[in-house]
Amino acid sequence: MFRHLLVFLLSVFTYDVSCITINLESAKAVRNVSVKFVGVNLDSGLIGTKWRNFDFKSRKVLTLAKGLSPSYLRVGGATSDRIMFNKTHDQPGVNLPVADWDNMNHLAMNAGMDLIYDFNVIPRKNGQWDPTNARQLLEYTVKKGYKPAGYELGNEPNHSPQVHIISEKQLAKDFAAFKHVASSIGVPPFLTIGPDIGGVIMPYLEKFLEAGGGDVLDAVTMHQYYTNGQSATLKDFTDSKLLDSLIPEVQSFVKTCNQKAPHKQCWLGETSSCSHGGAQHISDRYVAGFLWLDKLGLSALHGLQAVLRQSFFGSNYGLIDAHLNPNPDYWLTLLYKRLVGSPVFDITQTSDHNIRVYAHCTNVSSSIGYKPGSITVYMMNIGSKTVYVHIPFSSSKTQQRYILSPGDHDGLTSQFVKLNGDVLKLPNDHSLPDLKPVVSHGTVKLEAYNMGFVVIPDAMKPECMQT
Ligand SMILES: *[C@@H]1O[C@H](CO)[C@@H](O)[C@H](O)[C@H]1NC(C)=O
Ligand SMILES: *[C@@H]1O[C@H](CO)[C@@H](O)[C@H](O)[C@H]1NC(C)=O
Ligand SMILES: *[C@@H]1O[C@H](CO)[C@@H](O)[C@H](O)[C@H]1NC(C)=O
């Protein structure tokens, strides 16, 4: 014990390290998050490219998808506004073959994911949305007995060219028309989700919600990317100012959502590190985990009910790569699903801007089997110095630590990630590896550019006792 203390004090005073304290004892539970808080997106652009290397029938894809379920699986994006289901040769646009629609539904059903599909809002008749093609898809869906969890209409309507065609008021009418069509066909209960606002959200969102959009929707969505993937640099990914830029965006979105669409859910309906396909050799590497884990932390803390990651597969920001193998952010998402539960605590520390820390009750329903009362603290060190994280509340209690570090000598741009020192890999196509913690106690040593989860099973936190 004394030797530990001595080593600790020596390192604090002689080396370039710092120490922060997390106050868990007085932390208040401020939000609840649902079991579907983290979801994924498949960009509808994949439809026009015949899905590239994505394989709906792959055993490996199913295993990876199951690991993240239950969750939403959205198929949407800019191409959605050009897609025609079962297109005839003389129709303009991108064809969605019937077989693709079957594949999406089967993958979602087999993996236990909830499919969300984004309809094309562009077809018009006398200025109104023309539901003819959507009706074909819905009738077929009902006939097959598929039950997607939700539907959207259009993508980023505040951006051209749509904004010139469809006003906020008109879009609200179009959403109402969509709901009417779906109910006339006998579509089983589903969520109506939108308007998938992109970038600068106000005032389009406000006007749309005021014009009746708020009454029609079950979940209000905005899209968010920190920066443009074509100009992003590695430094951006460890920049606390860039990470903090999410706070006012989410706050103003949640405020508008809660005011203009009370009692409706507010989602980041499509989000990633960088727009335009992500940053090459950065958005799919170890370092991308900082933006992703921090986004999950901030989004839960500020009252969002779901965060849909762009993307499950594809471009530079996929959770799985072109060979259908998991990227570091896949493993991070899997750990998050297994370890992080509800409610969310309002812990903040301001003494070191390179340390980001969040705390929730532990997910007690995951296969790891933690008991009620447990707390999960998750933390990131985006700086180049080791930091000692002191959690007074837990110092005498056992901790189960899951510490992530770069998977090889590529460091921040490693394609791999280590969990407690061992590279995470799929053992085979039909099973995920065991995610094993290191049992420890006392102050957590978080090295430069490491991140991780610390579970305190004996926390006995009253807010975490209900199951
Ligand atoms: C979270 O949900 C529980 C159970 O429904 C409820 O008792 C609690 O008040 C909620 N907490 C917050 C912060 O909303
Ligand atoms: C697809 O279109 C063909 C004709 O182009 C039609 O025969 C077929 O019934 C359509 N399928 C669905 C599922 O709508
Ligand atoms: C907790 O784990 C269960 C079982 O794996 C999962 O269904 C649920 O989505 C997880 N909860 C959260 C908040 O991710």
mmCIF file of N, CA, C and O in Angstrom, residues 60-153:
data_model
loop_
_atom_site.group_PDB
_atom_site.id
_atom_site.type_symbol
_atom_site.label_atom_id
_atom_site.label_comp_id
_atom_site.label_asym_id
_atom_site.label_seq_id
_atom_site.Cartn_x
_atom_site.Cartn_y
_atom_site.Cartn_z
ATOM 1 N N LYS A 60 -20.339 -13.352 -40.944
ATOM 2 C CA LYS A 60 -19.564 -12.406 -40.138
ATOM 3 C C LYS A 60 -20.356 -11.110 -39.907
ATOM 4 O O LYS A 60 -20.406 -10.597 -38.782
ATOM 5 N N VAL A 61 -20.988 -10.615 -40.977
ATOM 6 C CA VAL A 61 -21.799 -9.402 -40.841
ATOM 7 C C VAL A 61 -22.913 -9.627 -39.818
ATOM 8 O O VAL A 61 -23.183 -8.775 -38.962
ATOM 9 N N LEU A 62 -23.540 -10.801 -39.893
ATOM 10 C CA LEU A 62 -24.631 -11.103 -38.958
ATOM 11 C C LEU A 62 -24.113 -11.130 -37.517
ATOM 12 O O LEU A 62 -24.735 -10.575 -36.610
ATOM 13 N N THR A 63 -22.965 -11.749 -37.318
ATOM 14 C CA THR A 63 -22.375 -11.814 -35.972
ATOM 15 C C THR A 63 -22.098 -10.408 -35.438
ATOM 16 O O THR A 63 -22.417 -10.094 -34.288
ATOM 17 N N LEU A 64 -21.525 -9.563 -36.303
ATOM 18 C CA LEU A 64 -21.187 -8.202 -35.873
ATOM 19 C C LEU A 64 -22.453 -7.385 -35.612
ATOM 20 O O LEU A 64 -22.524 -6.615 -34.640
ATOM 21 N N ALA A 65 -23.461 -7.574 -36.464
ATOM 22 C CA ALA A 65 -24.719 -6.834 -36.278
ATOM 23 C C ALA A 65 -25.413 -7.277 -34.992
ATOM 24 O O ALA A 65 -25.898 -6.442 -34.216
ATOM 25 N N LYS A 66 -25.434 -8.582 -34.759
ATOM 26 C CA LYS A 66 -26.063 -9.098 -33.531
ATOM 27 C C LYS A 66 -25.403 -8.527 -32.283
ATOM 28 O O LYS A 66 -26.069 -8.280 -31.281
ATOM 29 N N GLY A 67 -24.103 -8.333 -32.345
ATOM 30 C CA GLY A 67 -23.385 -7.791 -31.194
ATOM 31 C C GLY A 67 -23.905 -6.422 -30.791
ATOM 32 O O GLY A 67 -23.850 -6.050 -29.624
ATOM 33 N N LEU A 68 -24.406 -5.663 -31.757
ATOM 34 C CA LEU A 68 -24.874 -4.305 -31.457
ATOM 35 C C LEU A 68 -26.379 -4.236 -31.216
ATOM 36 O O LEU A 68 -26.912 -3.174 -30.908
ATOM 37 N N SER A 69 -27.090 -5.360 -31.386
ATOM 38 C CA SER A 69 -28.541 -5.309 -31.234
ATOM 39 C C SER A 69 -28.920 -5.441 -29.755
ATOM 40 O O SER A 69 -28.141 -6.007 -28.989
ATOM 41 N N PRO A 70 -30.072 -4.939 -29.304
ATOM 42 C CA PRO A 70 -31.055 -4.247 -30.139
ATOM 43 C C PRO A 70 -30.583 -2.833 -30.469
ATOM 44 O O PRO A 70 -29.990 -2.174 -29.622
ATOM 45 N N SER A 71 -30.835 -2.420 -31.690
ATOM 46 C CA SER A 71 -30.489 -1.060 -32.076
ATOM 47 C C SER A 71 -31.215 -0.745 -33.377
ATOM 48 O O SER A 71 -31.743 -1.642 -34.023
ATOM 49 N N TYR A 72 -31.230 0.539 -33.711
ATOM 50 C CA TYR A 72 -31.817 0.925 -34.990
ATOM 51 C C TYR A 72 -30.793 0.717 -36.094
ATOM 52 O O TYR A 72 -29.600 0.952 -35.900
ATOM 53 N N LEU A 73 -31.285 0.276 -37.240
ATOM 54 C CA LEU A 73 -30.465 0.165 -38.453
ATOM 55 C C LEU A 73 -31.168 1.022 -39.494
ATOM 56 O O LEU A 73 -32.191 0.629 -40.050
ATOM 57 N N ARG A 74 -30.641 2.226 -39.705
ATOM 58 C CA ARG A 74 -31.288 3.137 -40.656
ATOM 59 C C ARG A 74 -30.631 3.009 -42.024
ATOM 60 O O ARG A 74 -29.410 2.919 -42.117
ATOM 61 N N VAL A 75 -31.448 2.995 -43.069
ATOM 62 C CA VAL A 75 -30.933 3.098 -44.428
ATOM 63 C C VAL A 75 -31.410 4.449 -44.947
ATOM 64 O O VAL A 75 -32.608 4.660 -45.162
ATOM 65 N N GLY A 76 -30.456 5.372 -45.077
ATOM 66 C CA GLY A 76 -30.828 6.729 -45.480
ATOM 67 C C GLY A 76 -29.616 7.497 -45.935
ATOM 68 O O GLY A 76 -28.496 6.977 -45.929
ATOM 69 N N GLY A 77 -29.849 8.741 -46.332
ATOM 70 C CA GLY A 77 -28.760 9.589 -46.813
ATOM 71 C C GLY A 77 -29.198 10.379 -48.029
ATOM 72 O O GLY A 77 -30.363 10.297 -48.445
ATOM 73 N N ALA A 78 -28.257 11.104 -48.599
ATOM 74 C CA ALA A 78 -28.591 12.012 -49.707
ATOM 75 C C ALA A 78 -29.229 11.268 -50.887
ATOM 76 O O ALA A 78 -30.157 11.778 -51.534
ATOM 77 N N THR A 79 -28.770 10.045 -51.159
ATOM 78 C CA THR A 79 -29.298 9.297 -52.304
ATOM 79 C C THR A 79 -30.764 8.913 -52.118
ATOM 80 O O THR A 79 -31.473 8.633 -53.089
ATOM 81 N N SER A 80 -31.224 8.900 -50.868
ATOM 82 C CA SER A 80 -32.621 8.532 -50.610
ATOM 83 C C SER A 80 -33.575 9.370 -51.464
ATOM 84 O O SER A 80 -34.631 8.884 -51.878
ATOM 85 N N ASP A 81 -33.206 10.630 -51.721
ATOM 86 C CA ASP A 81 -34.085 11.502 -52.495
ATOM 87 C C ASP A 81 -33.981 11.276 -54.003
ATOM 88 O O ASP A 81 -34.444 12.101 -54.795
ATOM 89 N N ARG A 82 -33.328 10.173 -54.392
ATOM 90 C CA ARG A 82 -33.300 9.802 -55.818
ATOM 91 C C ARG A 82 -33.782 8.375 -56.023
ATOM 92 O O ARG A 82 -33.892 7.906 -57.158
ATOM 93 N N ILE A 83 -34.085 7.676 -54.940
ATOM 94 C CA ILE A 83 -34.379 6.242 -55.052
ATOM 95 C C ILE A 83 -35.834 5.952 -55.424
ATOM 96 O O ILE A 83 -36.760 6.542 -54.880
ATOM 97 N N MET A 84 -35.995 5.036 -56.383
ATOM 98 C CA MET A 84 -37.323 4.533 -56.745
ATOM 99 C C MET A 84 -37.310 3.026 -56.501
ATOM 100 O O MET A 84 -36.427 2.312 -56.989
ATOM 101 N N PHE A 85 -38.292 2.564 -55.754
ATOM 102 C CA PHE A 85 -38.415 1.130 -55.482
ATOM 103 C C PHE A 85 -38.845 0.406 -56.758
ATOM 104 O O PHE A 85 -39.787 0.841 -57.424
ATOM 105 N N ASN A 86 -38.140 -0.664 -57.107
ATOM 106 C CA ASN A 86 -38.521 -1.493 -58.257
ATOM 107 C C ASN A 86 -38.741 -0.623 -59.502
ATOM 108 O O ASN A 86 -39.761 -0.711 -60.174
ATOM 109 N N LYS A 87 -37.764 0.223 -59.786
ATOM 110 C CA LYS A 87 -37.842 1.243 -60.835
ATOM 111 C C LYS A 87 -38.025 0.615 -62.222
ATOM 112 O O LYS A 87 -37.400 -0.397 -62.543
ATOM 113 N N THR A 88 -38.843 1.251 -63.026
ATOM 114 C CA THR A 88 -38.962 0.828 -64.432
ATOM 115 C C THR A 88 -37.919 1.594 -65.247
ATOM 116 O O THR A 88 -37.383 2.606 -64.783
ATOM 117 N N HIS A 89 -37.629 1.123 -66.439
ATOM 118 C CA HIS A 89 -36.548 1.722 -67.235
ATOM 119 C C HIS A 89 -36.778 3.193 -67.540
ATOM 120 O O HIS A 89 -35.826 3.971 -67.608
ATOM 121 N N ASP A 90 -38.040 3.582 -67.732
ATOM 122 C CA ASP A 90 -38.301 4.971 -68.107
ATOM 123 C C ASP A 90 -38.355 5.927 -66.914
ATOM 124 O O ASP A 90 -38.422 7.131 -67.095
ATOM 125 N N GLN A 91 -38.283 5.394 -65.675
ATOM 126 C CA GLN A 91 -38.299 6.295 -64.515
ATOM 127 C C GLN A 91 -36.887 6.808 -64.234
ATOM 128 O O GLN A 91 -35.922 6.061 -64.381
ATOM 129 N N PRO A 92 -36.792 8.081 -63.838
ATOM 130 C CA PRO A 92 -35.464 8.597 -63.479
ATOM 131 C C PRO A 92 -35.075 8.103 -62.084
ATOM 132 O O PRO A 92 -35.925 7.596 -61.355
ATOM 133 N N GLY A 93 -33.807 8.254 -61.739
ATOM 134 C CA GLY A 93 -33.386 7.964 -60.368
ATOM 135 C C GLY A 93 -32.595 6.684 -60.235
ATOM 136 O O GLY A 93 -32.121 6.108 -61.207
ATOM 137 N N VAL A 94 -32.427 6.268 -58.980
ATOM 138 C CA VAL A 94 -31.628 5.091 -58.630
ATOM 139 C C VAL A 94 -32.594 3.971 -58.262
ATOM 140 O O VAL A 94 -33.531 4.188 -57.500
ATOM 141 N N ASN A 95 -32.343 2.792 -58.803
ATOM 142 C CA ASN A 95 -33.257 1.676 -58.530
ATOM 143 C C ASN A 95 -32.980 1.030 -57.173
ATOM 144 O O ASN A 95 -31.844 0.708 -56.847
ATOM 145 N N LEU A 96 -34.059 0.818 -56.397
ATOM 146 C CA LEU A 96 -33.966 -0.066 -55.226
ATOM 147 C C LEU A 96 -34.622 -1.389 -55.635
ATOM 148 O O LEU A 96 -35.853 -1.491 -55.666
ATOM 149 N N PRO A 97 -33.812 -2.397 -55.972
ATOM 150 C CA PRO A 97 -34.402 -3.674 -56.386
ATOM 151 C C PRO A 97 -35.168 -4.316 -55.228
ATOM 152 O O PRO A 97 -34.811 -4.122 -54.058
ATOM 153 N N VAL A 98 -36.206 -5.058 -55.566
ATOM 154 C CA VAL A 98 -37.013 -5.735 -54.539
ATOM 155 C C VAL A 98 -36.112 -6.620 -53.669
ATOM 156 O O VAL A 98 -36.265 -6.675 -52.447
ATOM 157 N N ALA A 99 -35.131 -7.267 -54.301
ATOM 158 C CA ALA A 99 -34.247 -8.174 -53.559
ATOM 159 C C ALA A 99 -33.428 -7.419 -52.491
ATOM 160 O O ALA A 99 -33.149 -7.969 -51.419
ATOM 161 N N ASP A 100 -33.067 -6.164 -52.774
ATOM 162 C CA ASP A 100 -32.332 -5.373 -51.770
ATOM 163 C C ASP A 100 -33.206 -5.107 -50.545
ATOM 164 O O ASP A 100 -32.750 -5.147 -49.408
ATOM 165 N N TRP A 101 -34.445 -4.804 -50.840
ATOM 166 C CA TRP A 101 -35.380 -4.535 -49.735
ATOM 167 C C TRP A 101 -35.591 -5.800 -48.896
ATOM 168 O O TRP A 101 -35.631 -5.749 -47.673
ATOM 169 N N ASP A 102 -35.672 -6.941 -49.570
ATOM 170 C CA ASP A 102 -35.754 -8.216 -48.836
ATOM 171 C C ASP A 102 -34.508 -8.398 -47.969
ATOM 172 O O ASP A 102 -34.607 -8.746 -46.789
ATOM 173 N N ASN A 103 -33.338 -8.155 -48.547
ATOM 174 C CA ASN A 103 -32.081 -8.327 -47.808
ATOM 175 C C ASN A 103 -32.009 -7.452 -46.557
ATOM 176 O O ASN A 103 -31.588 -7.910 -45.496
ATOM 177 N N MET A 104 -32.399 -6.184 -46.709
ATOM 178 C CA MET A 104 -32.351 -5.277 -45.548
ATOM 179 C C MET A 104 -33.256 -5.793 -44.434
ATOM 180 O O MET A 104 -32.876 -5.812 -43.263
ATOM 181 N N ASN A 105 -34.459 -6.207 -44.820
ATOM 182 C CA ASN A 105 -35.403 -6.686 -43.803
ATOM 183 C C ASN A 105 -34.924 -7.973 -43.154
ATOM 184 O O ASN A 105 -35.047 -8.139 -41.935
ATOM 185 N N HIS A 106 -34.372 -8.865 -43.954
ATOM 186 C CA HIS A 106 -33.892 -10.129 -43.373
ATOM 187 C C HIS A 106 -32.708 -9.904 -42.430
ATOM 188 O O HIS A 106 -32.658 -10.484 -41.354
ATOM 189 N N LEU A 107 -31.768 -9.051 -42.838
ATOM 190 C CA LEU A 107 -30.633 -8.790 -41.955
ATOM 191 C C LEU A 107 -31.116 -8.212 -40.622
ATOM 192 O O LEU A 107 -30.701 -8.659 -39.550
ATOM 193 N N ALA A 108 -32.013 -7.214 -40.722
ATOM 194 C CA ALA A 108 -32.509 -6.579 -39.494
ATOM 195 C C ALA A 108 -33.211 -7.623 -38.606
ATOM 196 O O ALA A 108 -32.943 -7.701 -37.408
ATOM 197 N N MET A 109 -34.054 -8.431 -39.216
ATOM 198 C CA MET A 109 -34.789 -9.426 -38.417
ATOM 199 C C MET A 109 -33.843 -10.446 -37.801
ATOM 200 O O MET A 109 -33.955 -10.767 -36.623
ATOM 201 N N ASN A 110 -32.902 -10.946 -38.603
ATOM 202 C CA ASN A 110 -31.982 -11.978 -38.090
ATOM 203 C C ASN A 110 -31.063 -11.436 -37.009
ATOM 204 O O ASN A 110 -30.664 -12.168 -36.105
ATOM 205 N N ALA A 111 -30.697 -10.166 -37.122
ATOM 206 C CA ALA A 111 -29.769 -9.593 -36.146
ATOM 207 C C ALA A 111 -30.491 -9.017 -34.939
ATOM 208 O O ALA A 111 -29.855 -8.643 -33.959
ATOM 209 N N GLY A 112 -31.817 -8.916 -35.011
ATOM 210 C CA GLY A 112 -32.564 -8.295 -33.912
ATOM 211 C C GLY A 112 -32.467 -6.782 -33.935
ATOM 212 O O GLY A 112 -32.565 -6.122 -32.901
ATOM 213 N N MET A 113 -32.247 -6.222 -35.133
ATOM 214 C CA MET A 113 -32.177 -4.765 -35.266
ATOM 215 C C MET A 113 -33.509 -4.222 -35.784
ATOM 216 O O MET A 113 -34.288 -4.945 -36.405
ATOM 217 N N ASP A 114 -33.746 -2.954 -35.520
ATOM 218 C CA ASP A 114 -34.981 -2.298 -35.947
ATOM 219 C C ASP A 114 -34.699 -1.450 -37.179
ATOM 220 O O ASP A 114 -34.044 -0.405 -37.086
ATOM 221 N N LEU A 115 -35.231 -1.880 -38.312
ATOM 222 C CA LEU A 115 -34.959 -1.189 -39.571
ATOM 223 C C LEU A 115 -35.712 0.139 -39.663
ATOM 224 O O LEU A 115 -36.888 0.227 -39.285
ATOM 225 N N ILE A 116 -35.020 1.154 -40.153
ATOM 226 C CA ILE A 116 -35.636 2.456 -40.460
ATOM 227 C C ILE A 116 -35.313 2.748 -41.923
ATOM 228 O O ILE A 116 -34.156 2.630 -42.341
ATOM 229 N N TYR A 117 -36.316 3.114 -42.690
ATOM 230 C CA TYR A 117 -36.084 3.379 -44.112
ATOM 231 C C TYR A 117 -36.504 4.811 -44.456
ATOM 232 O O TYR A 117 -37.552 5.287 -44.031
ATOM 233 N N ASP A 118 -35.650 5.440 -45.245
ATOM 234 C CA ASP A 118 -35.840 6.853 -45.605
ATOM 235 C C ASP A 118 -36.414 6.936 -47.027
ATOM 236 O O ASP A 118 -35.733 6.572 -47.993
ATOM 237 N N PHE A 119 -37.662 7.420 -47.153
ATOM 238 C CA PHE A 119 -38.303 7.528 -48.470
ATOM 239 C C PHE A 119 -37.893 8.795 -49.218
ATOM 240 O O PHE A 119 -37.574 9.817 -48.608
ATOM 241 N N ASN A 120 -38.002 8.703 -50.513
ATOM 242 C CA ASN A 120 -37.743 9.804 -51.441
ATOM 243 C C ASN A 120 -38.877 10.833 -51.358
ATOM 244 O O ASN A 120 -40.035 10.503 -51.614
ATOM 245 N N VAL A 121 -38.536 12.072 -50.994
ATOM 246 C CA VAL A 121 -39.565 13.111 -50.851
ATOM 247 C C VAL A 121 -39.733 13.940 -52.134
ATOM 248 O O VAL A 121 -40.631 14.779 -52.240
ATOM 249 N N ILE A 122 -38.881 13.680 -53.120
ATOM 250 C CA ILE A 122 -38.861 14.543 -54.308
ATOM 251 C C ILE A 122 -40.033 14.343 -55.293
ATOM 252 O O ILE A 122 -40.524 15.334 -55.840
ATOM 253 N N PRO A 123 -40.515 13.111 -55.513
ATOM 254 C CA PRO A 123 -41.640 12.990 -56.464
ATOM 255 C C PRO A 123 -42.809 13.895 -56.071
ATOM 256 O O PRO A 123 -43.231 13.881 -54.905
ATOM 257 N N ARG A 124 -43.310 14.662 -57.030
ATOM 258 C CA ARG A 124 -44.339 15.675 -56.745
ATOM 259 C C ARG A 124 -45.496 15.589 -57.732
ATOM 260 O O ARG A 124 -45.286 15.241 -58.898
ATOM 261 N N LYS A 125 -46.669 15.924 -57.249
ATOM 262 C CA LYS A 125 -47.850 16.107 -58.105
ATOM 263 C C LYS A 125 -48.553 17.361 -57.607
ATOM 264 O O LYS A 125 -48.930 17.422 -56.440
ATOM 265 N N ASN A 126 -48.664 18.360 -58.441
ATOM 266 C CA ASN A 126 -49.268 19.653 -58.053
ATOM 267 C C ASN A 126 -48.657 20.221 -56.780
ATOM 268 O O ASN A 126 -49.361 20.713 -55.899
ATOM 269 N N GLY A 127 -47.367 20.079 -56.649
ATOM 270 C CA GLY A 127 -46.691 20.649 -55.481
ATOM 271 C C GLY A 127 -46.741 19.754 -54.242
ATOM 272 O O GLY A 127 -46.033 19.990 -53.271
ATOM 273 N N GLN A 128 -47.605 18.739 -54.281
ATOM 274 C CA GLN A 128 -47.706 17.828 -53.130
ATOM 275 C C GLN A 128 -46.808 16.605 -53.379
ATOM 276 O O GLN A 128 -46.583 16.226 -54.523
ATOM 277 N N TRP A 129 -46.379 15.970 -52.279
ATOM 278 C CA TRP A 129 -45.591 14.746 -52.404
ATOM 279 C C TRP A 129 -46.435 13.674 -53.092
ATOM 280 O O TRP A 129 -47.621 13.494 -52.772
ATOM 281 N N ASP A 130 -45.836 12.970 -54.031
ATOM 282 C CA ASP A 130 -46.534 11.911 -54.760
ATOM 283 C C ASP A 130 -46.154 10.558 -54.142
ATOM 284 O O ASP A 130 -45.023 10.096 -54.290
ATOM 285 N N PRO A 131 -47.111 9.910 -53.473
ATOM 286 C CA PRO A 131 -46.777 8.683 -52.728
ATOM 287 C C PRO A 131 -46.797 7.399 -53.568
ATOM 288 O O PRO A 131 -46.644 6.318 -52.991
ATOM 289 N N THR A 132 -46.961 7.501 -54.883
ATOM 290 C CA THR A 132 -47.168 6.292 -55.700
ATOM 291 C C THR A 132 -46.086 5.226 -55.474
ATOM 292 O O THR A 132 -46.392 4.061 -55.199
ATOM 293 N N ASN A 133 -44.825 5.632 -55.558
ATOM 294 C CA ASN A 133 -43.744 4.653 -55.430
ATOM 295 C C ASN A 133 -43.613 4.138 -53.994
ATOM 296 O O ASN A 133 -43.398 2.941 -53.764
ATOM 297 N N ALA A 134 -43.780 5.036 -53.020
ATOM 298 C CA ALA A 134 -43.709 4.618 -51.611
ATOM 299 C C ALA A 134 -44.807 3.612 -51.307
ATOM 300 O O ALA A 134 -44.597 2.633 -50.572
ATOM 301 N N ARG A 135 -45.980 3.847 -51.921
ATOM 302 C CA ARG A 135 -47.102 2.934 -51.690
ATOM 303 C C ARG A 135 -46.761 1.517 -52.168
ATOM 304 O O ARG A 135 -47.079 0.532 -51.490
ATOM 305 N N GLN A 136 -46.074 1.437 -53.313
ATOM 306 C CA GLN A 136 -45.681 0.110 -53.822
ATOM 307 C C GLN A 136 -44.804 -0.618 -52.807
ATOM 308 O O GLN A 136 -44.988 -1.798 -52.534
ATOM 309 N N LEU A 137 -43.845 0.112 -52.259
ATOM 310 C CA LEU A 137 -42.946 -0.513 -51.274
ATOM 311 C C LEU A 137 -43.735 -0.929 -50.027
ATOM 312 O O LEU A 137 -43.552 -2.037 -49.500
ATOM 313 N N LEU A 138 -44.604 -0.053 -49.567
ATOM 314 C CA LEU A 138 -45.348 -0.365 -48.341
ATOM 315 C C LEU A 138 -46.296 -1.549 -48.548
ATOM 316 O O LEU A 138 -46.420 -2.415 -47.672
ATOM 317 N N GLU A 139 -46.956 -1.593 -49.690
ATOM 318 C CA GLU A 139 -47.882 -2.714 -49.950
ATOM 319 C C GLU A 139 -47.123 -4.041 -49.993
ATOM 320 O O GLU A 139 -47.563 -5.035 -49.407
ATOM 321 N N TYR A 140 -45.977 -4.017 -50.657
ATOM 322 C CA TYR A 140 -45.141 -5.217 -50.713
ATOM 323 C C TYR A 140 -44.677 -5.619 -49.307
ATOM 324 O O TYR A 140 -44.691 -6.802 -48.933
ATOM 325 N N THR A 141 -44.292 -4.630 -48.509
ATOM 326 C CA THR A 141 -43.791 -4.862 -47.147
ATOM 327 C C THR A 141 -44.863 -5.519 -46.270
ATOM 328 O O THR A 141 -44.592 -6.463 -45.526
ATOM 329 N N VAL A 142 -46.082 -5.003 -46.380
ATOM 330 C CA VAL A 142 -47.193 -5.559 -45.605
ATOM 331 C C VAL A 142 -47.474 -6.989 -46.055
ATOM 332 O O VAL A 142 -47.638 -7.898 -45.236
ATOM 333 N N LYS A 143 -47.451 -7.184 -47.400
ATOM 334 C CA LYS A 143 -47.719 -8.524 -47.949
ATOM 335 C C LYS A 143 -46.694 -9.542 -47.437
ATOM 336 O O LYS A 143 -47.023 -10.679 -47.102
ATOM 337 N N LYS A 144 -45.433 -9.127 -47.352
ATOM 338 C CA LYS A 144 -44.371 -10.026 -46.899
ATOM 339 C C LYS A 144 -44.335 -10.192 -45.377
ATOM 340 O O LYS A 144 -43.593 -11.005 -44.848
ATOM 341 N N GLY A 145 -45.078 -9.354 -44.679
ATOM 342 C CA GLY A 145 -45.066 -9.425 -43.212
ATOM 343 C C GLY A 145 -43.844 -8.786 -42.574
ATOM 344 O O GLY A 145 -43.560 -9.012 -41.392
ATOM 345 N N TYR A 146 -43.091 -7.984 -43.336
ATOM 346 C CA TYR A 146 -41.946 -7.263 -42.746
ATOM 347 C C TYR A 146 -42.482 -6.154 -41.842
ATOM 348 O O TYR A 146 -43.499 -5.549 -42.145
ATOM 349 N N LYS A 147 -41.737 -5.890 -40.778
ATOM 350 C CA LYS A 147 -42.177 -4.831 -39.865
ATOM 351 C C LYS A 147 -41.042 -3.864 -39.522
ATOM 352 O O LYS A 147 -40.523 -3.855 -38.408
ATOM 353 N N PRO A 148 -40.641 -3.026 -40.489
ATOM 354 C CA PRO A 148 -39.652 -2.002 -40.148
ATOM 355 C C PRO A 148 -40.142 -1.169 -38.967
ATOM 356 O O PRO A 148 -41.344 -0.969 -38.797
ATOM 357 N N ALA A 149 -39.194 -0.711 -38.156
ATOM 358 C CA ALA A 149 -39.565 0.032 -36.951
ATOM 359 C C ALA A 149 -39.963 1.462 -37.271
ATOM 360 O O ALA A 149 -40.708 2.085 -36.517
ATOM 361 N N GLY A 150 -39.459 1.998 -38.377
ATOM 362 C CA GLY A 150 -39.750 3.393 -38.648
ATOM 363 C C GLY A 150 -39.488 3.802 -40.076
ATOM 364 O O GLY A 150 -38.786 3.106 -40.825
ATOM 365 N N TYR A 151 -40.090 4.942 -40.440
ATOM 366 C CA TYR A 151 -39.897 5.497 -41.779
ATOM 367 C C TYR A 151 -39.575 6.989 -41.683
ATOM 368 O O TYR A 151 -40.052 7.681 -40.777
ATOM 369 N N GLU A 152 -38.775 7.416 -42.643
ATOM 370 C CA GLU A 152 -38.435 8.838 -42.770
ATOM 371 C C GLU A 152 -38.842 9.279 -44.163
ATOM 372 O O GLU A 152 -39.082 8.446 -45.043
ATOM 373 N N LEU A 153 -38.880 10.594 -44.368
ATOM 374 C CA LEU A 153 -39.250 11.139 -45.666
ATOM 375 C C LEU A 153 -38.269 12.257 -46.012
ATOM 376 O O LEU A 153 -38.331 13.343 -45.444
#
